[in-house]
Amino acid sequence: MDLGTVFAALADDSRRKVIAELASGPEGQERACGSFDLPVKKATRTYHFRVLREAGLVAQRDHGNGSALRLLRADIEEHCPGLLQLLVAELRQSSERSTEATGRGGTDCSPGAAAL
Amino acid sequence: MDLGTVFAALADDSRRKVIAELASGPEGQERACGSFDLPVKKATRTYHFRVLREAGLVAQRDHGNGSALRLLRADIEEHCPGLLQLLVAELRQSSERSTEATGRGGTDCSPGAAAL
DNA sequence: CTTCAGGTACGACAATGTTCATACCTGGGA
DNA sequence: TCCCAGGTATGAACATTGTCGTACCTGAAG
């Protein structure tokens, strides 16, 4: 687990969002790759998932037709304690911001945002 | 303090080393820009320091002839708790590695590494 | 079987990031 | 005074990254 690779992976907004949403969910949760709302085409999505895998942050399981991501929480907490909290806090802040703006109905309709 | 900018800044080995060495030193310590042993020319060094400044990680004071870096520890700890510990741990590991290899005389001759 | 949604692989491309040479500025010491 | 060490600014070369179109594969539904 290389810090440089991890930081490079987390420098991108889309990838940080994926990790933060996974970290907001329960331990061991698998989430469908298509369930992340990213502002990019699917080829780019595939690319981002690969970067996250190669940084050792997630594992990807192939369902034949679809696939799912699982956060490698134990590894991350062991090598980078506190890192996930940072990302979750950022995600929470951004969803608070959009809740303020619209009055209701921000990003927190995503599963797990209210859970932990 | 933008997480994306911070992670991008810390994705580079040289920049991570600078922050880690500053974080290993005492609070409020000022360290001469030239005292960091980086494997790049001085123009590149200047560039890296600028990236660190613009990420909000360090402040730079001009001595006329030379200049010095100071870690913005309070800001970092407030917005990214635990981040500095990660970098210090990585620095310590790498200097342990070189100490093992040579038997003695690794990177820890740099000021501040043994101090605290 | 045919079609379709979800993914991947590959190549292309623009945008960014990293590195350096060079020229320049500044202050301190010979 | 004249250098020199330490920094910066600029511009160029180069590498990397992020994005996408396209072609392709796979399993499920009709």
Coordinates of C-alpha atoms (C1' of nucleotides) in Angstrom, one line a residue:
Chain A
M1 CA 0.0 0.0 0.0
D2 CA 1.9 3.0 -1.3
L3 CA 0.9 6.4 0.0
G4 CA 1.8 8.2 -3.2
T5 CA -0.5 5.9 -5.2
V6 CA -3.3 6.2 -2.6
F7 CA -3.1 10.0 -2.6
A8 CA -3.0 10.2 -6.4
A9 CA -6.1 8.0 -6.5
L10 CA -7.9 10.2 -4.0
A11 CA -6.9 13.4 -5.8
D12 CA -9.8 12.9 -8.2
D13 CA -13.3 14.1 -7.3
S14 CA -15.1 11.1 -8.8
R15 CA -12.9 8.6 -7.2
R16 CA -13.0 10.3 -3.8
K17 CA -16.8 10.3 -4.0
V18 CA -16.9 6.5 -4.7
I19 CA -14.7 5.8 -1.7
A20 CA -16.6 8.1 0.5
E21 CA -19.9 6.6 -0.3
L22 CA -18.5 3.1 0.3
A23 CA -17.0 4.2 3.5
S24 CA -20.4 5.7 4.6
G25 CA -22.0 2.3 4.1
P26 CA -21.8 -0.8 6.4
E27 CA -18.6 -2.9 6.6
G28 CA -18.3 -5.4 3.8
Q29 CA -21.1 -3.9 1.8
E30 CA -21.0 -4.6 -2.0
R31 CA -22.3 -1.9 -4.2
A32 CA -23.1 -2.2 -7.9
C33 CA -20.6 -0.3 -10.1
G34 CA -23.4 1.4 -11.9
S35 CA -25.0 2.7 -8.7
F36 CA -22.5 5.5 -8.4
D37 CA -23.7 8.8 -9.8
L38 CA -20.6 10.1 -11.6
P39 CA -20.5 12.8 -14.2
V40 CA -18.6 10.7 -16.7
K41 CA -19.2 8.2 -19.5
K42 CA -19.0 4.5 -18.7
A43 CA -15.5 4.0 -20.2
T44 CA -14.2 6.7 -17.8
R45 CA -16.0 5.0 -15.0
T46 CA -14.3 1.8 -15.7
Y47 CA -11.0 3.6 -15.7
H48 CA -11.6 5.2 -12.3
F49 CA -12.5 1.9 -10.8
R50 CA -9.3 0.4 -12.1
V51 CA -7.3 3.2 -10.5
L52 CA -9.0 2.5 -7.2
R53 CA -8.3 -1.2 -7.5
E54 CA -4.7 -0.6 -8.3
A55 CA -4.3 1.7 -5.3
G56 CA -5.6 -1.2 -3.1
L57 CA -8.6 0.7 -2.0
V58 CA -11.4 -1.5 -3.4
A59 CA -12.0 -5.0 -4.7
Q60 CA -14.2 -5.7 -7.6
R61 CA -16.3 -8.8 -8.1
D62 CA -17.7 -9.8 -11.4
H63 CA -21.3 -10.8 -11.7
G64 CA -21.0 -11.9 -15.2
N65 CA -23.3 -9.2 -16.4
G66 CA -22.7 -6.5 -13.8
S67 CA -20.0 -6.0 -11.2
A68 CA -19.8 -4.7 -7.7
L69 CA -17.3 -2.8 -5.6
R70 CA -16.3 -3.6 -2.0
L71 CA -14.2 -1.3 0.1
L72 CA -11.0 -2.8 1.5
R73 CA -11.7 -1.1 4.8
A74 CA -9.4 -3.2 7.0
D75 CA -6.3 -2.6 4.8
I76 CA -7.0 1.1 4.6
E77 CA -7.6 1.5 8.3
E78 CA -4.4 -0.4 9.0
H79 CA -2.2 1.5 6.7
C80 CA -4.0 4.9 6.6
P81 CA -5.9 5.3 9.9
G82 CA -8.3 8.2 9.8
L83 CA -8.3 8.5 6.0
L84 CA -11.8 7.3 5.5
Q85 CA -13.2 9.6 8.1
L86 CA -11.7 12.5 6.1
L87 CA -13.5 11.4 3.0
V88 CA -16.8 10.7 4.7
A89 CA -16.6 14.2 6.3
E90 CA -16.1 15.8 3.0
L91 CA -19.0 13.9 1.5
R92 CA -21.2 14.9 4.4
Q93 CA -20.3 18.5 4.0
S94 CA -21.1 18.6 0.3
S95 CA -24.4 16.9 0.8
E96 CA -25.2 19.4 3.6
R97 CA -24.4 22.2 1.2
S98 CA -26.8 20.9 -1.4
T99 CA -29.5 20.3 1.2
E100 CA -29.2 23.9 2.3
A101 CA -29.5 25.1 -1.2
T102 CA -32.5 23.1 -2.3
G103 CA -34.3 22.9 1.0
R104 CA -34.3 19.1 0.7
G105 CA -33.3 16.4 -1.7
G106 CA -29.6 16.6 -1.9
T107 CA -27.1 13.8 -2.5
D108 CA -28.2 11.9 0.6
C109 CA -30.7 9.8 -1.2
S110 CA -27.7 7.6 -1.9
P111 CA -27.9 4.4 0.3
G112 CA -25.8 4.6 3.4
A113 CA -25.5 8.3 3.7
A114 CA -27.8 8.5 6.7
A115 CA -26.9 5.0 7.9
L116 CA -23.6 5.8 9.7
Chain B
M1 CA -8.8 23.8 2.3
D2 CA -9.8 21.5 -0.6
L3 CA -9.2 17.8 -0.1
G4 CA -8.6 17.3 -3.8
T5 CA -5.8 19.9 -3.9
V6 CA -4.3 18.5 -0.7
F7 CA -4.2 14.9 -2.0
A8 CA -2.8 16.0 -5.3
A9 CA -0.1 17.9 -3.5
L10 CA 0.8 14.9 -1.4
A11 CA 0.8 12.5 -4.3
D12 CA 4.3 13.5 -5.1
D13 CA 7.2 11.9 -3.3
S14 CA 9.3 15.1 -2.9
R15 CA 6.5 17.1 -1.6
R16 CA 5.4 14.4 0.8
K17 CA 8.9 14.2 2.1
V18 CA 9.0 17.9 2.8
I19 CA 5.8 17.9 4.7
A20 CA 6.7 14.8 6.6
E21 CA 10.1 16.3 7.7
L22 CA 8.4 19.5 8.8
A23 CA 5.8 17.5 10.6
S24 CA 8.5 15.5 12.4
G25 CA 9.9 18.8 13.8
P26 CA 8.6 20.9 16.6
E27 CA 5.5 23.1 16.2
G28 CA 6.2 26.4 14.5
Q29 CA 9.6 25.4 13.4
E30 CA 11.0 27.3 10.4
R31 CA 13.2 25.3 8.1
A32 CA 15.4 26.7 5.3
C33 CA 14.1 25.8 1.8
G34 CA 17.6 24.6 0.8
S35 CA 17.8 22.2 3.7
F36 CA 15.6 19.6 2.1
D37 CA 17.5 16.9 0.3
L38 CA 15.4 16.5 -2.8
P39 CA 16.5 14.8 -6.0
V40 CA 15.6 17.7 -8.3
K41 CA 17.1 20.9 -9.5
K42 CA 16.4 24.2 -7.7
A43 CA 13.8 25.4 -10.3
T44 CA 11.8 22.2 -9.7
R45 CA 12.2 22.7 -5.9
T46 CA 10.7 26.2 -6.2
Y47 CA 7.8 24.7 -8.2
H48 CA 7.1 22.0 -5.5
F49 CA 7.1 24.6 -2.7
R50 CA 4.6 26.7 -4.7
V51 CA 2.3 23.6 -5.0
L52 CA 2.6 23.1 -1.2
R53 CA 1.8 26.7 -0.5
E54 CA -1.2 26.8 -2.8
A55 CA -2.6 23.7 -1.2
G56 CA -2.5 25.5 2.1
L57 CA 0.0 23.2 3.7
V58 CA 3.0 25.5 4.3
A59 CA 3.8 29.2 4.6
Q60 CA 7.0 30.6 3.1
R61 CA 8.9 33.5 4.6
D62 CA 11.5 35.4 2.6
H63 CA 14.8 36.2 4.2
G64 CA 16.0 38.4 1.4
N65 CA 18.7 36.0 0.4
G66 CA 17.2 32.7 1.4
S67 CA 13.7 31.6 2.5
A68 CA 12.2 29.3 5.0
L69 CA 9.1 27.0 5.2
R70 CA 6.8 26.7 8.1
L71 CA 4.1 23.9 8.4
L72 CA 0.6 25.2 8.8
R73 CA 0.0 22.5 11.4
A74 CA -3.1 23.9 13.0
D75 CA -5.0 24.3 9.7
I76 CA -4.0 20.8 8.6
E77 CA -4.9 19.2 11.9
E78 CA -8.3 21.0 11.9
H79 CA -9.3 20.0 8.4
C80 CA -7.4 16.8 7.9
P81 CA -6.9 15.2 11.3
G82 CA -4.5 12.3 11.2
L83 CA -3.0 13.2 7.9
L84 CA 0.4 14.4 9.3
Q85 CA 0.8 11.2 11.3
L86 CA 0.4 9.2 8.1
L87 CA 3.2 11.1 6.5
V88 CA 5.5 11.0 9.5
A89 CA 4.9 7.2 9.7
E90 CA 5.9 6.8 6.1
L91 CA 9.0 8.9 6.5
R92 CA 10.0 6.9 9.6
Q93 CA 9.5 3.6 7.7
S94 CA 11.7 4.7 4.8
S95 CA 14.5 5.9 7.1
E96 CA 14.2 2.6 9.1
R97 CA 14.6 0.8 5.8
S98 CA 17.8 2.7 4.9
T99 CA 19.2 2.2 8.4
E100 CA 18.7 -1.5 8.1
A101 CA 20.4 -1.6 4.7
T102 CA 23.5 0.4 5.7
G103 CA 23.8 -0.7 9.3
R104 CA 23.8 3.0 10.2
G105 CA 23.6 6.4 8.6
G106 CA 20.3 6.6 6.8
T107 CA 18.2 9.6 6.1
D108 CA 17.9 10.5 9.7
C109 CA 20.9 12.8 9.7
S110 CA 18.5 15.4 8.5
P111 CA 17.7 17.9 11.2
G112 CA 14.6 17.1 13.2
A113 CA 14.4 13.5 12.4
A114 CA 16.0 12.4 15.6
A115 CA 15.1 15.6 17.5
L116 CA 11.5 14.6 18.2
Chain C
dC1 C1' -32.2 -16.3 -31.4
dT2 C1' -32.1 -11.5 -31.0
dT3 C1' -31.7 -7.5 -28.5
dC4 C1' -30.1 -4.9 -24.8
dA5 C1' -27.8 -3.1 -20.6
dG6 C1' -23.6 -3.3 -18.1
dG7 C1' -18.5 -3.7 -18.5
dT8 C1' -14.0 -3.8 -20.6
dA9 C1' -10.0 -2.9 -24.0
dC10 C1' -7.9 0.1 -26.9
dG11 C1' -6.6 4.2 -29.2
dA12 C1' -7.0 9.1 -29.5
dC13 C1' -7.0 13.5 -27.6
dA14 C1' -6.7 17.7 -24.6
dA15 C1' -5.3 19.2 -20.3
dT16 C1' -2.1 18.9 -16.4
dG17 C1' 1.9 18.0 -14.0
dT18 C1' 6.9 17.5 -13.6
dT19 C1' 11.4 18.6 -14.9
dC20 C1' 14.9 21.4 -16.5
dA21 C1' 17.9 25.3 -18.7
dT22 C1' 18.3 29.8 -18.8
dA23 C1' 18.0 34.4 -17.4
dC24 C1' 17.3 37.3 -13.7
dC25 C1' 17.2 39.3 -8.9
dT26 C1' 19.0 39.8 -4.0
dG27 C1' 22.0 39.9 0.0
dG28 C1' 26.4 38.6 2.1
dG29 C1' 31.3 38.0 2.0
dA30 C1' 36.1 38.3 -0.1
Chain D
dT1 C1' 33.7 46.5 -5.7
dC2 C1' 32.9 41.9 -7.7
dC3 C1' 31.4 37.3 -7.1
dC4 C1' 28.6 33.7 -5.4
dA5 C1' 24.9 31.1 -3.2
dG6 C1' 20.0 30.9 -2.9
dG7 C1' 15.4 31.9 -5.1
dT8 C1' 12.2 33.1 -8.6
dA9 C1' 10.1 33.5 -13.4
dT10 C1' 9.6 32.0 -17.8
dG11 C1' 9.3 28.9 -21.5
dA12 C1' 10.1 24.5 -23.5
dA13 C1' 10.2 19.5 -23.4
dC14 C1' 8.2 15.6 -21.8
dA15 C1' 5.3 12.3 -19.1
dT16 C1' 1.0 11.5 -17.0
dT17 C1' -3.9 11.8 -16.4
dG18 C1' -8.7 12.2 -17.4
dT19 C1' -12.1 11.8 -20.9
dC20 C1' -14.3 9.8 -24.6
dG21 C1' -15.7 7.0 -29.0
dT22 C1' -15.7 2.8 -30.7
dA23 C1' -15.6 -2.0 -30.9
dC24 C1' -16.2 -5.9 -28.4
dC25 C1' -17.8 -9.4 -24.8
dT26 C1' -21.2 -11.4 -21.5
dG27 C1' -25.5 -12.6 -19.3
dA28 C1' -30.5 -11.8 -18.9
dA29 C1' -35.0 -10.8 -20.9
dG30 C1' -38.1 -10.9 -24.6

